[in-house]
Backbone as CSV, one residue per row, in Angstrom:
resi,resn,N_x,N_y,N_z,CA_x,CA_y,CA_z,C_x,C_y,C_z
1,THR,50.301,-35.905,-7.521,50.148,-35.810,-6.086,51.293,-34.989,-5.519
2,LEU,50.970,-34.059,-4.669,51.970,-33.212,-4.027,52.356,-33.832,-2.699
3,ARG,53.628,-34.174,-2.547,54.088,-34.773,-1.301,54.818,-33.735,-0.481
4,ARG,54.746,-33.898,0.824,55.469,-33.007,1.720,56.518,-33.806,2.474
5,THR,57.703,-33.251,2.561,58.777,-33.872,3.319,59.350,-32.809,4.235
6,TYR,59.639,-33.181,5.463,60.150,-32.233,6.430,61.668,-32.325,6.501
7,TYR,62.335,-31.222,6.293,63.788,-31.127,6.393,64.115,-29.911,7.238
8,SER,64.774,-30.118,8.346,65.214,-29.025,9.216,64.088,-28.039,9.516
9,ASN,62.943,-28.547,9.934,61.797,-27.736,10.335,61.170,-26.916,9.215
10,SER,61.456,-27.250,7.964,60.786,-26.570,6.859,60.201,-27.626,5.932
11,ILE,59.208,-27.258,5.185,58.542,-28.197,4.286,59.110,-28.009,2.882
12,LEU,59.565,-29.106,2.296,60.047,-29.083,0.918,59.139,-29.988,0.099
13,THR,58.495,-29.438,-0.897,57.629,-30.215,-1.783,58.225,-30.189,-3.173
14,ASN,57.778,-31.100,-4.020,58.278,-31.071,-5.386,57.865,-29.777,-6.088
15,LYS,56.698,-29.227,-5.750,56.265,-27.946,-6.331,57.200,-26.814,-5.904
16,LEU,57.523,-26.747,-4.612,58.427,-25.711,-4.117,59.816,-25.870,-4.726
17,LEU,60.278,-27.108,-4.822,61.588,-27.363,-5.423,61.620,-26.856,-6.864
18,CYS,60.586,-27.135,-7.629,60.518,-26.654,-9.016,60.497,-25.132,-9.076
19,GLU,59.743,-24.510,-8.176,59.698,-23.045,-8.143,61.069,-22.463,-7.829
20,LEU,61.774,-23.047,-6.870,63.111,-22.565,-6.513,64.084,-22.711,-7.672
21,MET,64.023,-23.843,-8.352,64.932,-24.053,-9.485,64.594,-23.112,-10.637
22,TRP,63.301,-22.856,-10.862,62.882,-21.962,-11.939,63.345,-20.526,-11.659
23,LYS,63.264,-20.096,-10.396,63.660,-18.737,-10.016,65.179,-18.564,-9.970
24,ASN,65.901,-19.649,-9.871,67.366,-19.611,-9.748,67.983,-20.446,-10.860
25,GLN,67.771,-20.012,-12.087,68.147,-20.822,-13.239,69.654,-20.942,-13.466
26,HIS,70.452,-20.230,-12.711,71.897,-20.303,-12.906,72.579,-21.244,-11.917
27,ILE,71.803,-21.892,-11.067,72.408,-22.831,-10.132,72.847,-24.087,-10.879
28,THR,73.824,-24.776,-10.326,74.323,-26.006,-10.952,74.137,-27.225,-10.059
29,CYS,73.841,-26.994,-8.766,73.746,-28.104,-7.829,72.737,-27.768,-6.730
30,VAL,71.976,-28.774,-6.307,71.054,-28.624,-5.184,71.562,-29.523,-4.068
31,CYS,71.714,-28.948,-2.864,72.214,-29.692,-1.716,71.085,-29.929,-0.723
32,PHE,70.911,-31.176,-0.339,69.921,-31.551,0.670,70.664,-31.758,1.985
33,MET,70.175,-31.116,3.048,70.843,-31.177,4.352,69.816,-31.393,5.449
34,GLY,70.263,-31.993,6.536,69.443,-32.018,7.726,68.776,-33.337,8.018
35,GLY,67.811,-33.301,8.907,67.137,-34.478,9.445,66.356,-35.265,8.417
36,ILE,67.019,-36.113,7.728,66.397,-36.887,6.663,65.831,-38.176,7.248
37,ASN,64.533,-38.394,7.005,63.919,-39.609,7.503,62.998,-40.282,6.496
38,ASP,62.747,-39.658,5.374,61.877,-40.223,4.340,62.680,-40.321,3.048
39,TYR,63.445,-41.398,2.928,64.350,-41.538,1.784,63.629,-41.790,0.467
40,GLU,62.432,-42.343,0.504,61.683,-42.558,-0.737,61.272,-41.228,-1.364
41,THR,60.753,-40.329,-0.536,60.370,-39.009,-1.050,61.603,-38.213,-1.454
42,LEU,62.668,-38.334,-0.668,63.915,-37.658,-1.016,64.422,-38.134,-2.376
43,ALA,64.349,-39.428,-2.632,64.778,-39.969,-3.930,63.959,-39.362,-5.063
44,GLU,62.646,-39.187,-4.843,61.796,-38.571,-5.864,62.205,-37.125,-6.125
45,LEU,62.496,-36.382,-5.054,62.925,-34.988,-5.212,64.267,-34.909,-5.931
46,MET,65.181,-35.806,-5.575,66.497,-35.827,-6.228,66.356,-36.170,-7.707
47,LYS,65.477,-37.093,-8.021,65.244,-37.456,-9.424,64.752,-36.243,-10.203
48,GLU,63.874,-35.471,-9.586,63.354,-34.245,-10.208,64.506,-33.263,-10.500
49,VAL,65.402,-33.096,-9.530,66.555,-32.210,-9.703,67.416,-32.693,-10.878
50,LYS,67.657,-33.988,-10.935,68.480,-34.555,-12.017,67.817,-34.334,-13.378
51,GLU,66.479,-34.412,-13.416,65.757,-34.192,-14.669,65.911,-32.758,-15.165
52,TRP,66.208,-31.838,-14.260,66.469,-30.448,-14.629,67.909,-30.285,-15.117
53,GLY,68.703,-31.360,-15.067,70.091,-31.306,-15.515,71.046,-30.777,-14.463
54,LEU,70.611,-30.774,-13.199,71.447,-30.254,-12.124,72.121,-31.392,-11.369
55,LYS,73.182,-31.056,-10.669,73.870,-31.996,-9.786,73.129,-32.033,-8.454
56,VAL,73.340,-33.128,-7.709,72.721,-33.306,-6.399,73.808,-33.575,-5.367
57,ALA,73.732,-32.869,-4.245,74.648,-33.082,-3.126,73.809,-33.364,-1.888
58,ILE,74.408,-34.089,-0.930,73.693,-34.376,0.307,74.661,-34.400,1.477
59,TYR,74.192,-33.848,2.590,74.901,-33.992,3.863,73.863,-34.259,4.935
60,SER,73.942,-35.441,5.509,72.972,-35.809,6.529,73.628,-36.092,7.871
61,GLY,74.949,-36.165,7.924,75.638,-36.500,9.148,75.781,-37.998,9.366
62,HIS,75.215,-38.800,8.463,75.326,-40.250,8.571,76.700,-40.714,8.101
63,GLU,77.021,-41.952,8.387,78.307,-42.533,7.992,78.253,-43.197,6.618
64,HIS,77.067,-43.337,6.058,76.933,-44.019,4.772,75.797,-43.384,3.962
65,ILE,75.752,-43.728,2.697,74.693,-43.231,1.820,73.622,-44.314,1.684
66,GLU,72.385,-43.919,1.730,71.285,-44.872,1.587,71.204,-45.331,0.130
67,PRO,71.089,-46.639,-0.099,71.052,-47.178,-1.470,69.958,-46.580,-2.354
68,ILE,68.795,-46.246,-1.787,67.687,-45.728,-2.590,68.003,-44.362,-3.215
69,ILE,68.879,-43.568,-2.582,69.203,-42.244,-3.125,70.524,-42.216,-3.884
70,GLU,71.349,-43.216,-3.712,72.685,-43.202,-4.312,72.707,-42.949,-5.825
71,PRO,71.773,-43.508,-6.602,71.823,-43.256,-8.054,71.688,-41.779,-8.438
72,TYR,71.117,-40.972,-7.558,70.845,-39.563,-7.881,71.894,-38.602,-7.330
73,VAL,72.788,-39.086,-6.500,73.727,-38.216,-5.781,75.054,-38.081,-6.531
74,ASP,75.522,-36.825,-6.656,76.817,-36.537,-7.285,77.887,-36.221,-6.249
75,TYR,77.479,-35.616,-5.123,78.400,-35.251,-4.042,77.791,-35.687,-2.723
76,TYR,78.637,-36.202,-1.822,78.124,-36.694,-0.550,79.117,-36.400,0.565
77,LYS,78.651,-35.694,1.577,79.466,-35.420,2.760,79.017,-36.367,3.854
78,VAL,79.937,-37.157,4.387,79.592,-38.146,5.404,80.263,-37.823,6.723
79,GLY,79.644,-38.305,7.789,80.202,-38.154,9.123,79.589,-37.008,9.886
80,PRO,79.217,-37.282,11.125,78.692,-36.214,11.974,79.818,-35.272,12.391
81,TYR,79.475,-34.038,12.665,80.484,-33.093,13.138,80.876,-33.454,14.566
82,LYS,82.161,-33.653,14.792,82.693,-33.938,16.125,83.716,-32.854,16.444
83,PRO,83.393,-31.960,17.391,84.255,-30.811,17.679,85.723,-31.166,17.908
84,LYS,85.998,-32.289,18.546,87.401,-32.625,18.837,88.208,-32.911,17.568
85,TYR,87.527,-33.205,16.443,88.222,-33.459,15.178,88.177,-32.262,14.238
86,GLY,87.293,-31.331,14.500,87.193,-30.129,13.682,86.320,-30.311,12.451
87,PRO,86.067,-29.199,11.749,85.216,-29.224,10.561,85.953,-29.790,9.343
88,LEU,85.251,-29.848,8.244,85.764,-30.420,6.998,87.049,-29.750,6.516
89,ASN,87.243,-28.480,6.832,88.423,-27.769,6.321,89.692,-28.015,7.139
90,GLN,89.628,-28.896,8.140,90.825,-29.223,8.925,91.255,-30.663,8.642
91,LYS,92.551,-30.883,8.600,93.080,-32.212,8.278,92.742,-33.255,9.334
92,THR,92.379,-32.830,10.528,92.033,-33.752,11.606,90.562,-34.191,11.570
93,THR,89.777,-33.678,10.649,88.342,-33.941,10.615,88.024,-35.428,10.459
94,ASN,86.906,-35.829,11.041,86.396,-37.185,10.835,85.436,-37.225,9.646
95,GLN,85.065,-36.055,9.117,84.132,-35.978,8.005,84.860,-36.175,6.678
96,ARG,84.126,-36.657,5.674,84.685,-36.869,4.350,83.721,-36.301,3.322
97,PHE,84.275,-35.813,2.212,83.461,-35.279,1.120,83.811,-36.054,-0.139
98,TYR,82.802,-36.690,-0.742,83.015,-37.533,-1.910,82.322,-36.972,-3.142
99,LYS,82.924,-37.236,-4.285,82.368,-36.875,-5.579,82.252,-38.161,-6.384
100,LYS,81.126,-38.331,-7.058,80.950,-39.528,-7.881,81.539,-39.272,-9.273
101,GLU,82.471,-40.112,-9.663,83.074,-40.051,-11.000,83.056,-41.450,-11.593
102,ASN,82.460,-41.585,-12.764,82.361,-42.887,-13.421,81.774,-43.947,-12.494
103,ASN,80.744,-43.558,-11.761,80.029,-44.442,-10.836,80.868,-44.936,-9.662
104,LYS,81.961,-44.232,-9.357,82.795,-44.555,-8.197,82.919,-43.310,-7.337
105,TRP,82.994,-43.508,-6.021,83.115,-42.394,-5.083,84.590,-42.051,-4.886
106,ILE,84.934,-40.793,-5.162,86.301,-40.285,-5.032,86.330,-39.318,-3.843
107,ASP,87.242,-39.542,-2.905,87.370,-38.681,-1.730,88.054,-37.372,-2.145
108,ILE,87.329,-36.262,-2.032,87.891,-34.953,-2.393,87.950,-34.025,-1.179
109,THR,88.001,-34.611,-0.001,88.044,-33.831,1.240,89.203,-32.840,1.234
110,TYR,90.338,-33.251,0.698,91.537,-32.405,0.690,91.295,-31.051,0.027
111,LYS,90.349,-30.965,-0.877,90.074,-29.703,-1.567,89.493,-28.634,-0.642
112,PHE,88.976,-29.037,0.504,88.364,-28.111,1.456,89.302,-27.720,2.591
113,GLN,90.451,-28.367,2.669,91.325,-28.163,3.803,92.314,-27.021,3.577
114,LYS,92.537,-26.282,4.648,93.423,-25.122,4.613,94.878,-25.572,4.692
115,GLU,95.735,-24.816,4.052,97.175,-25.065,4.135,97.667,-24.806,5.553
116,GLY,98.517,-25.672,6.051,99.137,-25.466,7.337,98.255,-25.735,8.539
117,VAL,97.070,-26.302,8.328,96.163,-26.592,9.437,96.212,-28.057,9.748
């Protein structure tokens, strides 16, 4: 069965995802971004990506990761963009970027921040 999920006004299906991965065989990670509202379908798409041997990243602007997708996620950016705190590359940011290592989330936000900012 071909499922359709809407992300940022575009349709992402498992067929389209497979076609994109097949055409871009040198990629190492697929990042899901935007208005996520169907976490069950997203989990299925992420599982498909993992079966291809690729990493999975997500940025939704939420403050937490949904349990249904957590097993498939390798990188997770949390927090909505708040102009008064700046983007991820500034030390004042409210956003955080995590990497999963040994089933634990490690904050690697510092890797994106500029010196002297």
